XYZ file of C-alpha atoms in Angstrom:
493
model
C -10.279 -5.522 9.065
C -6.859 -5.119 10.640
C -4.306 -2.735 9.162
C -1.155 -4.272 7.649
C 1.794 -4.169 10.004
C 4.313 -1.525 8.974
C 7.906 -2.723 8.890
C 10.016 -1.036 11.563
C 12.915 1.160 10.449
C 16.416 -0.208 10.915
C 18.247 1.119 13.978
C 21.383 3.046 12.974
C 24.408 4.711 14.485
C 24.800 8.489 14.373
C 26.561 8.111 11.046
C 23.648 6.114 9.609
C 25.219 2.649 9.654
C 22.884 -0.228 10.671
C 23.192 -1.524 14.236
C 23.443 -5.315 14.310
C 22.971 -5.837 18.084
C 21.574 -3.279 20.530
C 21.347 -5.743 23.437
C 24.925 -6.947 23.860
C 28.194 -4.989 23.822
C 31.154 -6.514 21.959
C 33.575 -8.458 24.153
C 36.872 -10.312 23.810
C 35.352 -13.760 23.804
C 32.370 -15.019 25.799
C 32.442 -13.350 29.209
C 35.542 -11.361 28.293
C 36.235 -7.635 28.734
C 34.676 -5.045 26.465
C 36.318 -4.005 23.232
C 37.327 -0.392 22.600
C 36.458 -0.925 18.935
C 32.704 -1.234 19.711
C 31.782 2.073 18.095
C 28.063 1.703 18.848
C 28.664 1.243 22.593
C 31.115 4.151 22.831
C 28.890 6.462 20.807
C 25.804 5.534 22.812
C 27.467 6.105 26.198
C 29.204 9.301 25.079
C 25.963 10.754 23.749
C 24.132 9.782 26.937
C 26.751 11.650 28.994
C 26.002 14.782 26.986
C 22.189 14.652 26.899
C 21.721 17.487 29.340
C 22.613 21.128 28.806
C 23.166 23.671 31.597
C 19.844 24.505 33.211
C 18.745 28.108 33.413
C 20.220 29.874 36.440
C 16.730 31.254 37.096
C 13.426 29.947 35.712
C 14.948 26.457 35.404
C 11.726 24.539 36.026
C 9.197 25.215 33.272
C 6.350 24.068 31.030
C 5.305 25.293 27.609
C 2.599 25.266 24.953
C 1.780 26.659 21.527
C -1.220 28.776 20.671
C -2.303 31.967 19.015
C -2.974 35.594 19.834
C -6.033 37.250 18.271
C -6.566 41.020 18.201
C -10.037 41.966 19.450
C -9.701 45.761 19.753
C -8.156 48.492 17.631
C -4.879 49.707 19.168
C -3.372 51.138 15.976
C -3.534 54.627 17.479
C -0.823 53.584 19.946
C 1.402 51.182 18.011
C 2.313 50.450 14.403
C 3.176 46.800 15.224
C 1.764 44.790 12.324
C 0.560 41.838 14.405
C -1.570 44.238 16.492
C -2.743 46.295 13.530
C -6.079 44.738 12.597
C -8.995 43.347 14.617
C -9.263 39.618 13.971
C -5.599 39.122 13.043
C -4.068 35.976 14.539
C -0.407 35.366 15.335
C 1.119 32.014 16.299
C 2.647 31.994 19.802
C 4.703 29.855 22.140
C 4.622 30.341 25.910
C 6.852 29.078 28.702
C 5.677 29.139 32.318
C 8.211 28.593 35.088
C 9.143 28.901 38.719
C 12.004 31.311 39.427
C 14.278 30.173 42.246
C 14.338 26.372 42.285
C 16.321 23.940 40.170
C 15.064 21.912 37.235
C 13.748 19.178 39.517
C 11.914 21.488 41.922
C 8.164 21.183 42.621
C 5.646 23.162 40.583
C 3.576 24.132 43.631
C 6.334 26.075 45.413
C 5.810 29.573 46.821
C 7.643 31.495 44.135
C 6.920 33.996 41.372
C 6.038 32.385 38.041
C 7.644 33.264 34.746
C 5.267 34.165 31.905
C 7.416 34.261 28.745
C 5.590 34.661 25.447
C 6.969 34.471 21.896
C 4.915 35.960 19.055
C 5.948 34.593 15.629
C 5.003 37.806 13.803
C 5.368 38.692 10.116
C 7.989 41.282 11.117
C 10.106 38.920 13.216
C 9.782 37.251 16.616
C 8.561 39.456 19.446
C 9.368 38.173 22.946
C 7.469 39.449 25.974
C 9.213 38.129 29.073
C 7.308 38.746 32.298
C 5.973 37.155 35.488
C 2.677 36.430 37.181
C 3.217 39.523 39.349
C 3.163 43.133 38.117
C 6.209 44.093 40.232
C 9.574 42.640 41.278
C 11.916 42.646 44.289
C 14.554 45.089 43.025
C 14.793 48.029 40.646
C 18.453 47.917 39.554
C 20.020 44.999 37.602
C 23.328 45.407 39.444
C 21.628 43.769 42.446
C 20.122 40.862 40.518
C 22.941 38.288 40.949
C 23.072 39.020 44.690
C 19.309 38.722 45.001
C 19.207 35.368 43.214
C 22.176 34.056 45.253
C 20.260 34.882 48.432
C 17.213 32.909 47.246
C 19.047 29.867 45.838
C 20.843 27.064 47.691
C 23.446 28.152 50.231
C 26.973 27.147 49.132
C 27.671 25.482 52.498
C 24.362 23.886 53.520
C 23.198 23.135 49.977
C 19.639 24.310 50.682
C 17.645 27.504 50.713
C 18.280 29.330 53.977
C 15.797 31.716 55.660
C 18.799 33.681 56.991
C 19.922 34.443 53.435
C 16.455 35.132 52.034
C 15.427 37.577 54.736
C 18.864 39.131 55.155
C 18.803 40.287 51.539
C 15.253 41.628 51.920
C 16.320 43.406 55.117
C 18.813 45.377 53.003
C 16.367 45.904 50.103
C 13.389 47.902 51.388
C 12.108 48.249 47.812
C 11.326 44.499 47.946
C 8.495 45.022 50.463
C 5.844 45.363 47.750
C 6.796 42.135 45.974
C 7.275 40.289 49.282
C 3.673 41.195 50.103
C 2.580 39.721 46.767
C 4.698 36.589 47.202
C 3.592 35.861 50.762
C -0.050 36.519 49.944
C -2.568 34.114 48.447
C -1.242 34.498 44.895
C 2.212 33.275 45.924
C 1.202 29.688 45.033
C -1.047 29.488 41.946
C -3.192 26.350 41.730
C -2.011 25.892 38.144
C -0.471 27.883 35.316
C -3.961 28.230 33.837
C -5.311 29.927 36.955
C -2.939 32.877 37.224
C -2.502 36.210 35.471
C 0.565 37.191 33.490
C 2.216 40.600 33.358
C 4.884 42.222 31.225
C 5.879 43.738 34.595
C 8.308 46.187 32.949
C 7.306 49.375 31.194
C 7.647 49.224 27.404
C 7.373 51.797 24.634
C 4.809 51.685 21.849
C 5.163 53.966 18.819
C 2.355 54.643 16.342
C 2.592 55.265 12.600
C 2.922 59.019 13.195
C 5.948 58.525 15.425
C 4.106 59.342 18.676
C 5.468 57.464 21.686
C 3.500 55.872 24.531
C 4.603 53.860 27.544
C 2.640 50.679 28.221
C 2.259 47.914 30.774
C 0.878 44.492 29.757
C -1.759 42.594 31.759
C -2.847 39.077 30.726
C -5.986 38.268 32.723
C -6.771 34.569 33.013
C -10.176 33.571 31.646
C -10.182 30.489 33.883
C -10.344 32.654 37.016
C -7.723 33.069 39.728
C -7.184 29.961 41.853
C -4.472 29.616 44.475
C -3.182 27.174 47.070
C -2.494 27.942 50.712
C 0.820 26.976 52.288
C -0.394 23.559 53.513
C -1.985 22.680 50.164
C 1.162 23.718 48.309
C 3.386 21.628 50.575
C 1.141 18.574 50.225
C 0.910 18.854 46.445
C 4.673 19.374 46.135
C 5.155 16.053 47.912
C 2.464 14.031 46.145
C 2.834 15.437 42.612
C 5.897 17.656 42.035
C 4.827 17.956 38.378
C 1.320 19.189 39.186
C 1.317 22.299 36.991
C 2.949 20.498 34.057
C 0.364 17.710 34.303
C -2.527 20.162 34.499
C -1.394 22.166 31.463
C -0.687 19.068 29.381
C -3.967 17.347 30.193
C -6.175 20.404 29.804
C -4.900 20.997 26.253
C -5.094 17.285 25.375
C -8.755 17.279 26.489
C -9.532 20.330 24.357
C -9.964 22.648 27.358
C -7.755 25.335 25.833
C -6.522 27.871 28.422
C -6.947 31.519 27.458
C -6.086 34.982 28.709
C -7.372 38.427 27.761
C -4.643 40.987 27.135
C -5.083 44.513 28.440
C -2.588 47.355 28.422
C -2.199 50.523 30.418
C -1.163 53.388 28.146
C 0.721 56.496 29.297
C 1.558 59.256 26.782
C 5.342 59.633 26.871
C 5.119 63.314 27.807
C 3.405 62.434 31.117
C 6.179 60.171 32.393
C 8.483 62.868 33.774
C 5.855 64.406 36.060
C 3.966 61.281 37.123
C 3.833 60.954 40.907
C 5.595 57.566 40.844
C 8.618 56.745 38.751
C 6.839 54.929 35.876
C 9.995 52.935 35.097
C 10.424 51.512 38.610
C 9.795 47.747 38.493
C 8.774 47.730 42.176
C 5.777 49.996 41.424
C 2.427 49.601 39.664
C 0.423 52.254 37.850
C -2.939 52.612 39.627
C -5.771 51.738 37.239
C -7.633 54.918 38.135
C -4.728 56.847 36.575
C -4.310 54.640 33.516
C -7.279 52.291 32.988
C -6.927 48.885 31.361
C -7.461 48.934 27.598
C -8.400 45.612 26.003
C -6.182 44.398 23.153
C -6.862 40.750 22.385
C -7.007 37.131 23.420
C -4.261 34.536 23.965
C -5.277 30.882 23.504
C -3.099 27.793 24.077
C -4.182 24.865 21.910
C -1.165 22.599 21.233
C 1.304 20.775 23.436
C 4.964 20.432 22.419
C 5.934 17.104 20.890
C 9.234 17.037 22.788
C 9.677 18.906 26.066
C 13.462 19.093 25.825
C 13.592 20.274 22.219
C 10.800 22.815 22.524
C 10.523 23.890 26.175
C 14.019 23.419 27.564
C 15.628 24.784 24.392
C 13.178 27.646 23.951
C 14.945 30.985 24.250
C 13.233 34.274 25.087
C 14.888 37.658 25.153
C 13.219 40.991 25.917
C 15.402 42.651 23.287
C 13.530 40.804 20.530
C 11.306 43.696 19.445
C 9.369 44.399 16.243
C 8.584 47.746 14.586
C 6.241 49.742 16.811
C 7.489 48.276 20.100
C 10.674 49.101 22.006
C 12.265 49.446 25.456
C 11.772 52.089 28.118
C 14.332 53.540 30.592
C 13.326 50.836 33.118
C 16.759 49.900 34.514
C 15.811 46.275 35.187
C 14.537 45.911 31.632
C 17.704 47.503 30.290
C 19.805 44.924 32.166
C 17.685 42.065 30.878
C 18.137 43.217 27.280
C 21.705 41.910 27.587
C 21.421 39.174 30.196
C 18.726 37.006 28.613
C 20.274 36.785 25.145
C 23.689 36.162 26.702
C 22.297 33.325 28.839
C 20.973 31.564 25.737
C 24.236 31.960 23.842
C 25.910 30.236 26.803
C 23.329 27.486 27.326
C 22.361 26.725 23.736
C 25.077 28.248 21.571
C 25.269 31.238 19.293
C 23.020 29.513 16.727
C 20.115 28.830 19.096
C 17.802 30.962 16.933
C 18.072 28.257 14.248
C 16.236 25.781 16.514
C 12.652 25.307 15.347
C 11.028 26.711 18.491
C 13.133 29.892 18.290
C 13.359 30.377 14.530
C 11.574 33.415 13.071
C 8.717 32.636 10.714
C 8.938 36.076 9.119
C 11.755 35.047 6.760
C 11.984 32.199 4.284
C 13.373 28.996 5.721
C 13.180 30.247 9.306
C 16.676 31.728 9.227
C 17.607 35.321 9.911
C 18.659 37.520 6.995
C 21.998 38.710 8.305
C 25.709 38.138 7.962
C 26.241 35.955 11.025
C 28.022 32.754 10.061
C 29.554 29.648 11.524
C 29.811 28.876 15.251
C 28.742 25.751 17.099
C 25.952 23.803 15.348
C 25.547 26.192 12.418
C 22.845 24.534 10.296
C 21.749 27.291 7.916
C 22.408 26.579 4.269
C 23.611 29.689 2.453
C 23.992 30.414 -1.230
C 27.601 29.491 -1.924
C 28.102 32.876 -3.571
C 26.605 34.844 -0.642
C 28.941 37.296 1.056
C 29.417 37.473 4.838
C 29.972 41.222 5.110
C 27.974 44.426 4.634
C 27.746 46.654 2.693
C 28.459 44.668 -0.441
C 27.837 44.813 -4.183
C 26.146 41.403 -4.397
C 22.540 42.147 -3.434
C 22.938 41.033 0.175
C 20.443 42.099 2.881
C 20.434 45.834 3.636
C 19.159 47.929 6.542
C 15.585 49.245 6.481
C 16.373 52.745 7.739
C 13.266 52.554 9.942
C 13.839 52.468 13.738
C 11.657 50.055 15.706
C 10.575 52.697 18.221
C 10.684 56.446 18.779
C 13.966 58.032 19.938
C 14.223 59.525 23.418
C 16.110 62.707 24.318
C 18.936 62.276 26.844
C 20.686 64.745 29.153
C 23.088 64.643 32.098
C 26.456 63.173 32.954
C 27.613 59.584 32.815
C 28.154 57.837 36.135
C 26.340 55.773 38.736
C 23.102 57.488 39.751
C 20.155 56.605 41.915
C 16.856 56.642 40.029
C 15.199 60.097 39.892
C 12.706 60.613 42.688
C 9.123 61.500 41.836
C 6.814 63.237 44.303
C 5.205 60.058 45.718
C 8.127 57.667 45.363
C 8.913 55.503 48.366
C 9.475 51.816 48.980
C 6.482 51.145 51.206
C 3.345 53.030 50.117
C 2.211 50.555 47.461
C 2.957 47.575 49.716
C 0.620 49.134 52.278
C -2.010 49.754 49.604
C -1.848 46.091 48.602
C -2.214 44.974 52.216
C -5.244 47.204 52.710
C -6.883 45.809 49.567
C -6.847 42.302 51.040
C -9.741 40.781 52.916
C -9.307 39.942 56.608
C -8.765 36.278 55.787
C -6.192 37.133 53.097
C -4.365 39.384 55.563
C -4.371 36.611 58.137
C -2.775 34.146 55.722
C -0.257 36.773 54.540
C 0.899 37.473 58.098
C 1.172 33.744 58.858
C 3.251 33.112 55.730
C 5.672 35.950 56.476
C 6.014 35.027 60.131
C 6.602 31.374 59.255
C 9.740 32.269 57.320
C 10.950 35.309 59.263
C 10.743 33.499 62.610
C 13.353 31.002 61.384
C 15.990 33.736 60.946
C 18.731 33.409 63.555
C 19.819 37.070 63.783
C 17.637 39.514 65.696
C 18.893 42.535 63.747
C 17.795 40.993 60.442
C 14.343 40.328 61.881
C 14.095 43.890 63.189
C 15.042 45.404 59.831
C 12.365 43.389 58.059
C 9.740 44.245 60.685
C 10.531 47.926 60.168
C 9.648 47.557 56.484
C 6.220 46.117 57.259
C 5.586 48.808 59.893
C 6.485 51.459 57.296
C 4.033 49.930 54.806
C 1.112 49.867 57.261
C 1.058 50.170 61.048
C -1.378 47.311 61.518
C 0.516 45.149 59.005
C 3.785 45.606 60.873
C 2.220 45.049 64.295
C 0.542 41.806 63.266
C 3.707 40.406 61.653
C 5.769 41.388 64.711
C 3.352 39.680 67.107
C 3.182 36.537 64.961
C 6.989 36.304 64.730
C 7.360 36.776 68.486
C 4.775 34.079 69.191
C 6.510 31.572 66.927
C 9.945 32.312 68.350
C 8.684 31.982 71.931
C 6.879 28.691 71.336
C-alpha cells in the first residue's frame, strides 16, 4: 500500500512571502529588460553572492563527524575534570580533521600535517583539544608562525607553492628538522583520516581535586591501524579523487563502521619539569615513553555524520583556550600564542556570536547560550530576559563568578622582555630527528630520503640546499649523507 503524497511546502522569500514564479525573472514586457522591482531575483542573487565566508588561513580543507568519548580508566588522581571523573562516563564530541597548508579546494591526499581538532560538550562547558596527527611541529615560538605559513602557502607572484620558499624557511629554522622528518616520512600522507593517530601535540596542565598540578601530553591511537600512502599513490589519488578522505569518513560512518581511537596520556608531575633533560614545553620535542609511559584514559568513537557540511564543519570553531575545571595551559609558547589566535580567527570569520551556532554552542547551560554579559554584535540570536542586566556585579541575581580557578597557579620570576626558551641539558634541534630516523626500517628510510631529495633538489639556490643538508647531517651522519647524495643525483640528471 503506497503512502499518501505529502503536499510540498510553499517556496517563500527571506521575509516569508510566497514566491509565485521561481523559473522566470520579471521583465518589462515579453523579452524586455529585467525589472529592479523583482525583489525575489535581487534577494536570490545577493544571497548567492554572500554564501561563502572567508576560509581558514590554515586548516582550510576539512571534514568532520560527531561521536562520543567514553572513560575506560580512572584518571581522577591527575585531574578533577568532571567528564574524565568516572569510568564509563560518556561525553558527546565533534571532531574536525583537516590539511594544514592548502586552500579549501585542495586534495585530501596531499603530503601535509593533518589537523585533529576535538570538541567535548562537557557538563562544565565545551573543552576544545586542538592538535595534529604529529606529536611535534615545525617551530617553537608563535612569533614565527605567520612567516612559516607564508613560506608554505602560494607565492604572491607565481600563485603556487614554491620549493624555494618552503626549504628556505626550513634552512633558517633548524628546529623544524624533527617535524620535517615526520612529514617526509611514511606518515606524511595518511591513507584516510581513520587510519592516523591524533595528538594534542602541546603540553597541557591537569590539576586534581587536591590542587596538585601535572603536565600531560595527549595521544589518540587509531584502532583501525596506521595506513599511509607513498608519494606516487598520494599524487594519483589527489588527481582521481581529491575528496578521498572526506568520502572515506562519510561512507564508513554511513555503513556503521564507526572509527575509533584510544586516548592515552603521558603524565609528568609539575615539579619535574624544570630539571627534565628536554624542555617539556618545546613543541618540536617529544617526551620519550620510557621516561613517561602512556596511560590509558578512554575511547573516542565517531558515529554520526553532519547533516550540513557548511553549517557544522565549515562553521565549527575550536579554540585551545576553551578549558574546563581541572585542565589548563602550560608555558608552551606555541600554545600560548594559539590561545589568542584561534579565538580571534573565529571572531573574524564567523562573527563575535559564533558560539551561538549549534555546532559550537555549549550544552552545559540551558538553551545552549553562555551565561555572561556579552550582548549584541553581528547575528546576535540569544533571547534574554527583558529585565536582565548587561553588567556585573549587579543587584538583580545575574550570573556571578565561581571563585574556583580552572587549573593550578604557577609561580613566575624574572624580567619582562624577549627571551629565548630556557635550555635544558639535552636540548638541541637535531637529536630527536636523528632518533626518529634511526627508528625507521631500511625501506622507510629509503622513502624518507627520496621524498626530501625530491623537494630539496628543486631549490634554485645552492646556499639554501647546503643549509638544509647541514641539518640532516647534524641529526644523523648517515641520514645527511644519503640525502646529500640523492639531491646531487637528481640535480645532475
